[in-house]
CSV table of N, CA, C and O in Angstrom, one decimal:
chain,number,residue,atom,x,y,z
A,1,MET,N,134.8,-7.1,209.4
A,1,MET,CA,134.3,-5.7,209.5
A,1,MET,C,135.4,-4.8,208.9
A,1,MET,O,136.5,-4.8,209.4
A,2,ASN,N,135.0,-4.0,207.9
A,2,ASN,CA,136.0,-3.1,207.4
A,2,ASN,C,136.1,-1.8,208.2
A,2,ASN,O,135.2,-1.5,209.0
A,3,LEU,N,137.1,-1.0,207.9
A,3,LEU,CA,137.3,0.2,208.7
A,3,LEU,C,136.2,1.2,208.6
A,3,LEU,O,135.7,1.8,209.6
A,4,SER,N,135.6,1.3,207.4
A,4,SER,CA,134.5,2.3,207.2
A,4,SER,C,133.3,1.9,208.0
A,4,SER,O,132.6,2.7,208.6
A,5,TYR,N,133.0,0.6,208.0
A,5,TYR,CA,131.9,0.0,208.8
A,5,TYR,C,132.1,0.3,210.3
A,5,TYR,O,131.2,0.8,211.0
A,6,SER,N,133.3,0.0,210.8
A,6,SER,CA,133.6,0.3,212.2
A,6,SER,C,133.5,1.7,212.5
A,6,SER,O,133.0,2.1,213.6
A,7,SER,N,134.0,2.6,211.6
A,7,SER,CA,134.0,4.0,211.9
A,7,SER,C,132.5,4.5,211.9
A,7,SER,O,132.2,5.3,212.8
A,8,LEU,N,131.7,4.0,211.0
A,8,LEU,CA,130.3,4.4,211.0
A,8,LEU,C,129.6,4.0,212.2
A,8,LEU,O,128.8,4.7,212.8
A,9,GLU,N,129.9,2.7,212.6
A,9,GLU,CA,129.3,2.2,213.8
A,9,GLU,C,129.7,3.0,215.0
A,9,GLU,O,128.8,3.4,215.9
A,10,ASN,N,130.9,3.4,215.1
A,10,ASN,CA,131.4,4.3,216.2
A,10,ASN,C,130.7,5.6,216.2
A,10,ASN,O,130.4,6.2,217.3
A,11,ARG,N,130.5,6.2,215.0
A,11,ARG,CA,129.8,7.5,214.9
A,11,ARG,C,128.4,7.3,215.4
A,11,ARG,O,127.8,8.2,216.0
A,12,ILE,N,127.7,6.2,215.0
A,12,ILE,CA,126.3,6.0,215.4
A,12,ILE,C,126.3,5.9,217.0
A,12,ILE,O,125.4,6.5,217.6
A,13,ILE,N,127.2,5.2,217.5
A,13,ILE,CA,127.2,5.0,219.0
A,13,ILE,C,127.5,6.3,219.7
A,13,ILE,O,126.8,6.7,220.7
A,14,SER,N,128.3,7.2,219.1
A,14,SER,CA,128.5,8.5,219.6
A,14,SER,C,127.3,9.3,219.7
A,14,SER,O,127.0,10.1,220.6
A,15,VAL,N,126.5,9.2,218.6
A,15,VAL,CA,125.2,9.9,218.6
A,15,VAL,C,124.2,9.4,219.7
A,15,VAL,O,123.6,10.1,220.4
A,16,LEU,N,124.2,8.0,219.8
A,16,LEU,CA,123.3,7.4,220.8
A,16,LEU,C,123.7,7.8,222.2
A,16,LEU,O,122.8,8.0,223.0
A,17,LYS,N,125.0,8.1,222.4
A,17,LYS,CA,125.4,8.5,223.7
A,17,LYS,C,125.0,10.0,224.0
A,17,LYS,O,125.3,10.5,225.1
A,18,THR,N,124.4,10.7,223.1
A,18,THR,CA,123.9,12.0,223.3
A,18,THR,C,122.4,12.1,223.7
A,18,THR,O,121.9,13.1,224.0
A,19,ILE,N,121.8,10.9,223.7
A,19,ILE,CA,120.4,10.8,224.0
A,19,ILE,C,120.2,10.2,225.4
A,19,ILE,O,120.8,9.1,225.7
A,20,TYR,N,119.5,10.9,226.2
A,20,TYR,CA,119.4,10.5,227.6
A,20,TYR,C,118.0,10.0,227.9
A,20,TYR,O,117.0,10.5,227.4
A,21,ASP,N,117.9,9.0,228.8
A,21,ASP,CA,116.7,8.6,229.4
A,21,ASP,C,116.2,9.8,230.2
A,21,ASP,O,116.9,10.2,231.1
A,22,PRO,N,115.0,10.3,230.0
A,22,PRO,CA,114.5,11.5,230.7
A,22,PRO,C,114.4,11.3,232.2
A,22,PRO,O,114.4,12.2,233.0
A,23,GLU,N,114.2,10.0,232.7
A,23,GLU,CA,114.0,9.8,234.1
A,23,GLU,C,115.3,9.4,234.8
A,23,GLU,O,115.4,9.4,236.0
A,24,ILE,N,116.4,9.0,234.0
A,24,ILE,CA,117.6,8.6,234.6
A,24,ILE,C,118.7,9.4,233.9
A,24,ILE,O,118.7,9.5,232.7
A,25,SER,N,119.6,10.0,234.7
A,25,SER,CA,120.6,10.9,234.1
A,25,SER,C,121.8,10.1,233.4
A,25,SER,O,123.0,10.4,233.6
A,26,VAL,N,121.4,9.1,232.6
A,26,VAL,CA,122.4,8.3,231.9
A,26,VAL,C,122.0,8.1,230.5
A,26,VAL,O,120.8,8.0,230.2
A,27,ASP,N,122.9,8.2,229.5
A,27,ASP,CA,122.6,8.0,228.1
A,27,ASP,C,122.1,6.6,227.8
A,27,ASP,O,122.4,5.7,228.5
A,28,ILE,N,121.3,6.5,226.8
A,28,ILE,CA,120.6,5.2,226.5
A,28,ILE,C,121.6,4.1,226.1
A,28,ILE,O,121.2,2.9,226.3
A,29,TYR,N,122.7,4.5,225.6
A,29,TYR,CA,123.7,3.4,225.2
A,29,TYR,C,124.3,2.8,226.5
A,29,TYR,O,124.4,1.6,226.6
A,30,GLU,N,124.8,3.6,227.4
A,30,GLU,CA,125.4,3.2,228.6
A,30,GLU,C,124.4,2.5,229.5
A,30,GLU,O,124.7,1.6,230.3
A,31,LEU,N,123.1,2.9,229.4
A,31,LEU,CA,122.0,2.3,230.2
A,31,LEU,C,121.7,0.9,229.7
A,31,LEU,O,121.1,0.2,230.4
A,32,GLY,N,122.2,0.6,228.5
A,32,GLY,CA,121.9,-0.8,228.0
A,32,GLY,C,120.6,-0.9,227.2
A,32,GLY,O,120.1,-2.0,227.0
A,33,LEU,N,120.1,0.2,226.8
A,33,LEU,CA,118.8,0.2,226.0
A,33,LEU,C,119.0,-0.1,224.6
A,33,LEU,O,118.0,-0.5,223.9
A,34,ILE,N,120.2,0.0,224.1
A,34,ILE,CA,120.5,-0.4,222.7
A,34,ILE,C,121.0,-1.8,222.6
A,34,ILE,O,122.0,-2.2,223.2
A,35,TYR,N,120.2,-2.7,222.0
A,35,TYR,CA,120.6,-4.1,221.9
A,35,TYR,C,121.5,-4.4,220.7
A,35,TYR,O,122.3,-5.3,220.7
A,36,ASP,N,121.2,-3.7,219.6
A,36,ASP,CA,122.0,-4.0,218.4
A,36,ASP,C,122.0,-2.8,217.4
A,36,ASP,O,121.0,-2.1,217.3
A,37,VAL,N,123.1,-2.6,216.7
A,37,VAL,CA,123.2,-1.6,215.6
A,37,VAL,C,123.7,-2.4,214.4
A,37,VAL,O,124.7,-3.0,214.4
A,38,LYS,N,122.8,-2.5,213.3
A,38,LYS,CA,123.2,-3.2,212.1
A,38,LYS,C,123.3,-2.2,211.0
A,38,LYS,O,122.3,-1.4,210.8
A,39,ILE,N,124.4,-2.3,210.2
A,39,ILE,CA,124.5,-1.4,209.1
A,39,ILE,C,124.5,-2.3,207.8
A,39,ILE,O,125.3,-3.2,207.7
A,40,SER,N,123.6,-1.9,206.9
A,40,SER,CA,123.5,-2.7,205.7
A,40,SER,C,123.9,-1.7,204.5
A,40,SER,O,123.3,-0.6,204.4
A,41,GLY,N,124.9,-2.0,203.8
A,41,GLY,CA,125.4,-1.1,202.8
A,41,GLY,C,126.0,0.1,203.6
A,41,GLY,O,126.5,-0.1,204.7
A,42,LYS,N,125.9,1.2,203.0
A,42,LYS,CA,126.5,2.4,203.7
A,42,LYS,C,125.4,3.4,204.1
A,42,LYS,O,125.7,4.3,204.8
A,43,ASN,N,124.2,3.1,203.7
A,43,ASN,CA,123.2,4.1,204.0
A,43,ASN,C,121.9,3.6,204.7
A,43,ASN,O,121.0,4.3,204.8
A,44,LYS,N,121.9,2.4,205.2
A,44,LYS,CA,120.8,1.9,205.9
A,44,LYS,C,121.2,1.3,207.3
A,44,LYS,O,122.2,0.6,207.3
A,45,VAL,N,120.5,1.8,208.3
A,45,VAL,CA,120.9,1.3,209.7
A,45,VAL,C,119.6,0.8,210.4
A,45,VAL,O,118.6,1.4,210.2
A,46,LYS,N,119.8,-0.3,211.1
A,46,LYS,CA,118.7,-0.9,211.9
A,46,LYS,C,119.2,-0.9,213.3
A,46,LYS,O,120.3,-1.4,213.6
A,47,ILE,N,118.5,-0.2,214.2
A,47,ILE,CA,118.8,-0.1,215.6
A,47,ILE,C,117.7,-0.9,216.4
A,47,ILE,O,116.5,-0.5,216.3
A,48,VAL,N,118.1,-1.9,217.1
A,48,VAL,CA,117.2,-2.6,218.0
A,48,VAL,C,117.4,-2.1,219.4
A,48,VAL,O,118.5,-2.1,219.9
A,49,MET,N,116.3,-1.6,220.0
A,49,MET,CA,116.4,-1.0,221.3
A,49,MET,C,115.2,-1.4,222.2
A,49,MET,O,114.2,-2.0,221.7
A,50,THR,N,115.4,-1.2,223.5
A,50,THR,CA,114.3,-1.4,224.4
A,50,THR,C,114.1,-0.2,225.3
A,50,THR,O,114.8,0.8,225.1
A,51,LEU,N,113.2,-0.3,226.2
A,51,LEU,CA,113.0,0.8,227.2
A,51,LEU,C,113.1,0.1,228.6
A,51,LEU,O,113.1,-1.1,228.7
A,52,THR,N,113.3,0.9,229.6
A,52,THR,CA,113.4,0.4,231.0
A,52,THR,C,112.2,-0.4,231.4
A,52,THR,O,112.3,-1.4,232.1
A,53,THR,N,111.0,0.0,230.9
A,53,THR,CA,109.7,-0.7,231.2
A,53,THR,C,108.8,-0.5,230.0
A,53,THR,O,108.9,0.5,229.3
A,54,PRO,N,107.9,-1.5,229.7
A,54,PRO,CA,107.0,-1.3,228.6
A,54,PRO,C,106.1,-0.1,228.8
A,54,PRO,O,105.6,0.5,227.9
A,55,ASN,N,105.9,0.3,230.1
A,55,ASN,CA,105.0,1.5,230.3
A,55,ASN,C,105.7,2.8,230.4
A,55,ASN,O,105.2,3.8,230.9
A,56,CYS,N,106.9,2.8,229.9
A,56,CYS,CA,107.8,4.0,229.9
A,56,CYS,C,107.0,5.2,229.2
A,56,CYS,O,106.5,5.0,228.1
A,57,PRO,N,107.0,6.3,229.9
A,57,PRO,CA,106.3,7.5,229.3
A,57,PRO,C,106.9,8.0,228.0
A,57,PRO,O,106.2,8.7,227.3
A,58,VAL,N,108.1,7.6,227.6
A,58,VAL,CA,108.7,8.1,226.4
A,58,VAL,C,108.7,6.9,225.3
A,58,VAL,O,109.5,7.0,224.4
A,59,ALA,N,107.8,6.0,225.5
A,59,ALA,CA,107.8,4.8,224.6
A,59,ALA,C,107.6,5.2,223.1
A,59,ALA,O,108.1,4.5,222.2
A,60,GLU,N,106.9,6.3,222.9
A,60,GLU,CA,106.7,6.7,221.5
A,60,GLU,C,107.8,7.7,221.0
A,60,GLU,O,108.3,7.7,219.9
A,61,SER,N,108.2,8.6,221.9
A,61,SER,CA,109.1,9.7,221.5
A,61,SER,C,110.5,9.3,221.5
A,61,SER,O,111.3,9.8,220.7
A,62,LEU,N,111.0,8.4,222.4
A,62,LEU,CA,112.4,8.0,222.4
A,62,LEU,C,112.9,7.3,221.2
A,62,LEU,O,113.9,7.7,220.6
A,63,PRO,N,112.2,6.3,220.7
A,63,PRO,CA,112.6,5.7,219.4
A,63,PRO,C,112.7,6.7,218.3
A,63,PRO,O,113.6,6.6,217.4
A,64,LEU,N,111.7,7.6,218.2
A,64,LEU,CA,111.7,8.6,217.2
A,64,LEU,C,112.9,9.5,217.3
A,64,LEU,O,113.5,9.9,216.3
A,65,GLU,N,113.2,9.9,218.5
A,65,GLU,CA,114.4,10.7,218.8
A,65,GLU,C,115.7,10.0,218.3
A,65,GLU,O,116.5,10.6,217.6
A,66,VAL,N,115.8,8.7,218.6
A,66,VAL,CA,116.9,7.9,218.1
A,66,VAL,C,117.0,8.0,216.6
A,66,VAL,O,118.1,8.3,216.0
A,67,LYS,N,115.9,7.7,215.9
A,67,LYS,CA,115.9,7.7,214.5
A,67,LYS,C,116.3,9.1,213.9
A,67,LYS,O,117.1,9.2,213.0
A,68,GLU,N,115.7,10.1,214.4
A,68,GLU,CA,115.9,11.5,213.9
A,68,GLU,C,117.3,12.0,214.1
A,68,GLU,O,117.9,12.5,213.2
A,69,LYS,N,117.8,11.7,215.3
A,69,LYS,CA,119.2,12.2,215.6
A,69,LYS,C,120.2,11.5,214.8
A,69,LYS,O,121.1,12.1,214.2
A,70,VAL,N,120.1,10.2,214.7
A,70,VAL,CA,121.1,9.4,213.9
A,70,VAL,C,121.1,9.8,212.4
A,70,VAL,O,122.1,10.1,211.8
A,71,GLN,N,119.9,10.0,211.9
A,71,GLN,CA,119.7,10.3,210.5
A,71,GLN,C,120.1,11.7,210.2
A,71,GLN,O,120.7,12.0,209.2
A,72,SER,N,119.9,12.7,211.1
A,72,SER,CA,120.2,14.1,210.8
A,72,SER,C,121.7,14.4,211.1
A,72,SER,O,122.3,15.2,210.4
A,73,ILE,N,122.3,13.7,212.1
A,73,ILE,CA,123.7,14.0,212.4
A,73,ILE,C,124.7,13.3,211.5
A,73,ILE,O,125.7,13.9,211.1
A,74,ILE,N,124.4,12.1,211.1
A,74,ILE,CA,125.3,11.4,210.2
A,74,ILE,C,124.7,11.4,208.8
A,74,ILE,O,123.8,10.6,208.4
A,75,GLN,N,125.2,12.4,208.0
A,75,GLN,CA,124.6,12.7,206.7
A,75,GLN,C,124.5,11.6,205.7
A,75,GLN,O,123.6,11.5,204.9
A,76,GLU,N,125.5,10.7,205.7
A,76,GLU,CA,125.5,9.6,204.7
A,76,GLU,C,124.5,8.5,205.0
A,76,GLU,O,124.2,7.7,204.1
A,77,ILE,N,123.9,8.5,206.2
A,77,ILE,CA,122.8,7.5,206.4
A,77,ILE,C,121.5,8.0,205.9
A,77,ILE,O,121.1,9.1,206.2
A,78,LYS,N,120.9,7.2,205.0
A,78,LYS,CA,119.7,7.6,204.3
A,78,LYS,C,118.5,7.1,205.0
A,78,LYS,O,117.4,7.6,204.9
A,79,GLU,N,118.6,6.0,205.7
A,79,GLU,CA,117.5,5.3,206.3
A,79,GLU,C,117.8,4.7,207.6
A,79,GLU,O,118.8,4.0,207.8
A,80,VAL,N,117.0,5.0,208.7
A,80,VAL,CA,117.2,4.5,210.0
A,80,VAL,C,115.9,3.8,210.4
A,80,VAL,O,114.9,4.4,210.4
A,81,ASP,N,116.0,2.5,210.7
A,81,ASP,CA,114.9,1.8,211.2
A,81,ASP,C,115.1,1.4,212.6
A,81,ASP,O,116.1,0.7,213.0
A,82,VAL,N,114.2,1.9,213.5
A,82,VAL,CA,114.4,1.6,214.9
A,82,VAL,C,113.3,0.6,215.3
A,82,VAL,O,112.1,0.8,215.1
A,83,ILE,N,113.8,-0.5,215.8
A,83,ILE,CA,112.9,-1.6,216.2
A,83,ILE,C,112.9,-1.6,217.8
A,83,ILE,O,113.9,-1.7,218.4
A,84,LEU,N,111.7,-1.5,218.3
A,84,LEU,CA,111.5,-1.5,219.8
A,84,LEU,C,111.1,-2.9,220.2
A,84,LEU,O,110.2,-3.5,219.6
A,85,THR,N,111.8,-3.5,221.2
A,85,THR,CA,111.5,-4.8,221.6
A,85,THR,C,111.6,-4.9,223.1
A,85,THR,O,112.2,-4.0,223.8
A,86,PHE,N,110.9,-5.8,223.7
A,86,PHE,CA,111.0,-6.1,225.1
A,86,PHE,C,111.4,-7.5,225.4
A,86,PHE,O,111.2,-8.0,226.5
A,87,ASP,N,112.1,-8.1,224.4
A,87,ASP,CA,112.6,-9.4,224.5
A,87,ASP,C,114.1,-9.5,224.2
A,87,ASP,O,114.4,-9.3,223.0
A,88,PRO,N,114.9,-9.6,225.1
A,88,PRO,CA,114.7,-9.8,226.5
A,88,PRO,C,114.3,-8.5,227.2
A,88,PRO,O,114.7,-7.4,226.7
A,89,PRO,N,113.5,-8.6,228.3
A,89,PRO,CA,113.2,-7.4,229.0
A,89,PRO,C,114.5,-6.7,229.6
A,89,PRO,O,115.4,-7.4,230.0
A,90,TRP,N,114.5,-5.4,229.6
A,90,TRP,CA,115.7,-4.7,230.2
A,90,TRP,C,115.9,-5.0,231.7
A,90,TRP,O,114.9,-5.1,232.4
A,91,SER,N,117.1,-5.1,232.1
A,91,SER,CA,117.4,-5.2,233.5
A,91,SER,C,118.7,-4.5,233.8
A,91,SER,O,119.4,-4.1,232.9
A,92,ARG,N,119.0,-4.2,235.0
A,92,ARG,CA,120.2,-3.5,235.4
A,92,ARG,C,121.5,-4.1,235.0
A,92,ARG,O,122.5,-3.4,234.8
A,93,GLU,N,121.4,-5.4,234.7
A,93,GLU,CA,122.6,-6.1,234.3
A,93,GLU,C,123.1,-5.6,232.9
A,93,GLU,O,124.2,-5.8,232.5
A,94,PHE,N,122.2,-5.0,232.1
A,94,PHE,CA,122.5,-4.5,230.8
A,94,PHE,C,123.3,-3.2,230.9
A,94,PHE,O,123.9,-2.8,229.9
A,95,MET,N,123.3,-2.5,232.0
A,95,MET,CA,124.0,-1.2,232.2
A,95,MET,C,125.5,-1.4,232.2
A,95,MET,O,126.0,-2.4,232.7
A,96,SER,N,126.2,-0.5,231.6
A,96,SER,CA,127.6,-0.5,231.6
A,96,SER,C,128.1,-0.1,233.1
A,96,SER,O,127.3,0.4,233.9
A,97,ASP,N,129.4,-0.5,233.3
A,97,ASP,CA,129.9,-0.1,234.7
A,97,ASP,C,129.9,1.4,234.9
A,97,ASP,O,129.6,1.9,236.0
A,98,GLU,N,130.1,2.2,233.8
A,98,GLU,CA,130.0,3.6,233.8
A,98,GLU,C,128.7,4.1,234.3
A,98,GLU,O,128.5,5.0,235.1
A,99,ALA,N,127.6,3.5,233.8
A,99,ALA,CA,126.2,3.9,234.1
A,99,ALA,C,126.0,3.5,235.6
A,99,ALA,O,125.4,4.2,236.3
A,100,ARG,N,126.4,2.3,236.0
A,100,ARG,CA,126.2,1.9,237.4
A,100,ARG,C,126.9,2.8,238.3
A,100,ARG,O,126.4,3.1,239.4
A,101,LEU,N,128.1,3.2,238.0
A,101,LEU,CA,128.9,4.1,238.8
A,101,LEU,C,128.1,5.5,238.9
A,101,LEU,O,128.0,6.0,240.0
A,102,GLU,N,127.7,6.0,237.8
A,102,GLU,CA,126.9,7.2,237.7
A,102,GLU,C,125.7,7.2,238.6
A,102,GLU,O,125.3,8.2,239.3
A,103,LEU,N,125.0,6.0,238.7
A,103,LEU,CA,123.8,5.9,239.5
A,103,LEU,C,124.1,5.4,240.9
A,103,LEU,O,123.1,5.1,241.7
A,104,GLY,N,125.3,5.2,241.3
A,104,GLY,CA,125.7,4.8,242.6
A,104,GLY,C,125.4,3.3,242.9
A,104,GLY,O,125.1,2.9,244.0
A,105,LEU,N,125.4,2.5,241.8
A,105,LEU,CA,125.1,1.1,242.0
A,105,LEU,C,126.3,0.2,242.0
A,105,LEU,O,126.2,-1.0,242.1
A,106,LEU,N,127.5,0.8,242.0
A,106,LEU,CA,128.8,0.1,242.1
A,106,LEU,C,129.4,0.4,243.4
A,106,LEU,O,129.4,1.4,244.0
């Protein structure tokens, strides 16, 4: 992994940390909803994510928000593909210690 890739990945993660699950006061990255961030070339990004439940009320809007925010804030990214998956299903174990602390689970 070269420095520019690492820097771009860190910038994408920073953007993801500004997006919050509307029902839980924790950002989607710390909540463990982001499974993978893949950068191909310098201008295409694939983000694999999940939701806390398949019946989540933001199932349509949250992936769109992820796509639009990453693409609009990081100018050099030309294409963002957000893949929504429920395999594996999300569980509390995916949450960071920071998120668990925030929610009083530690």
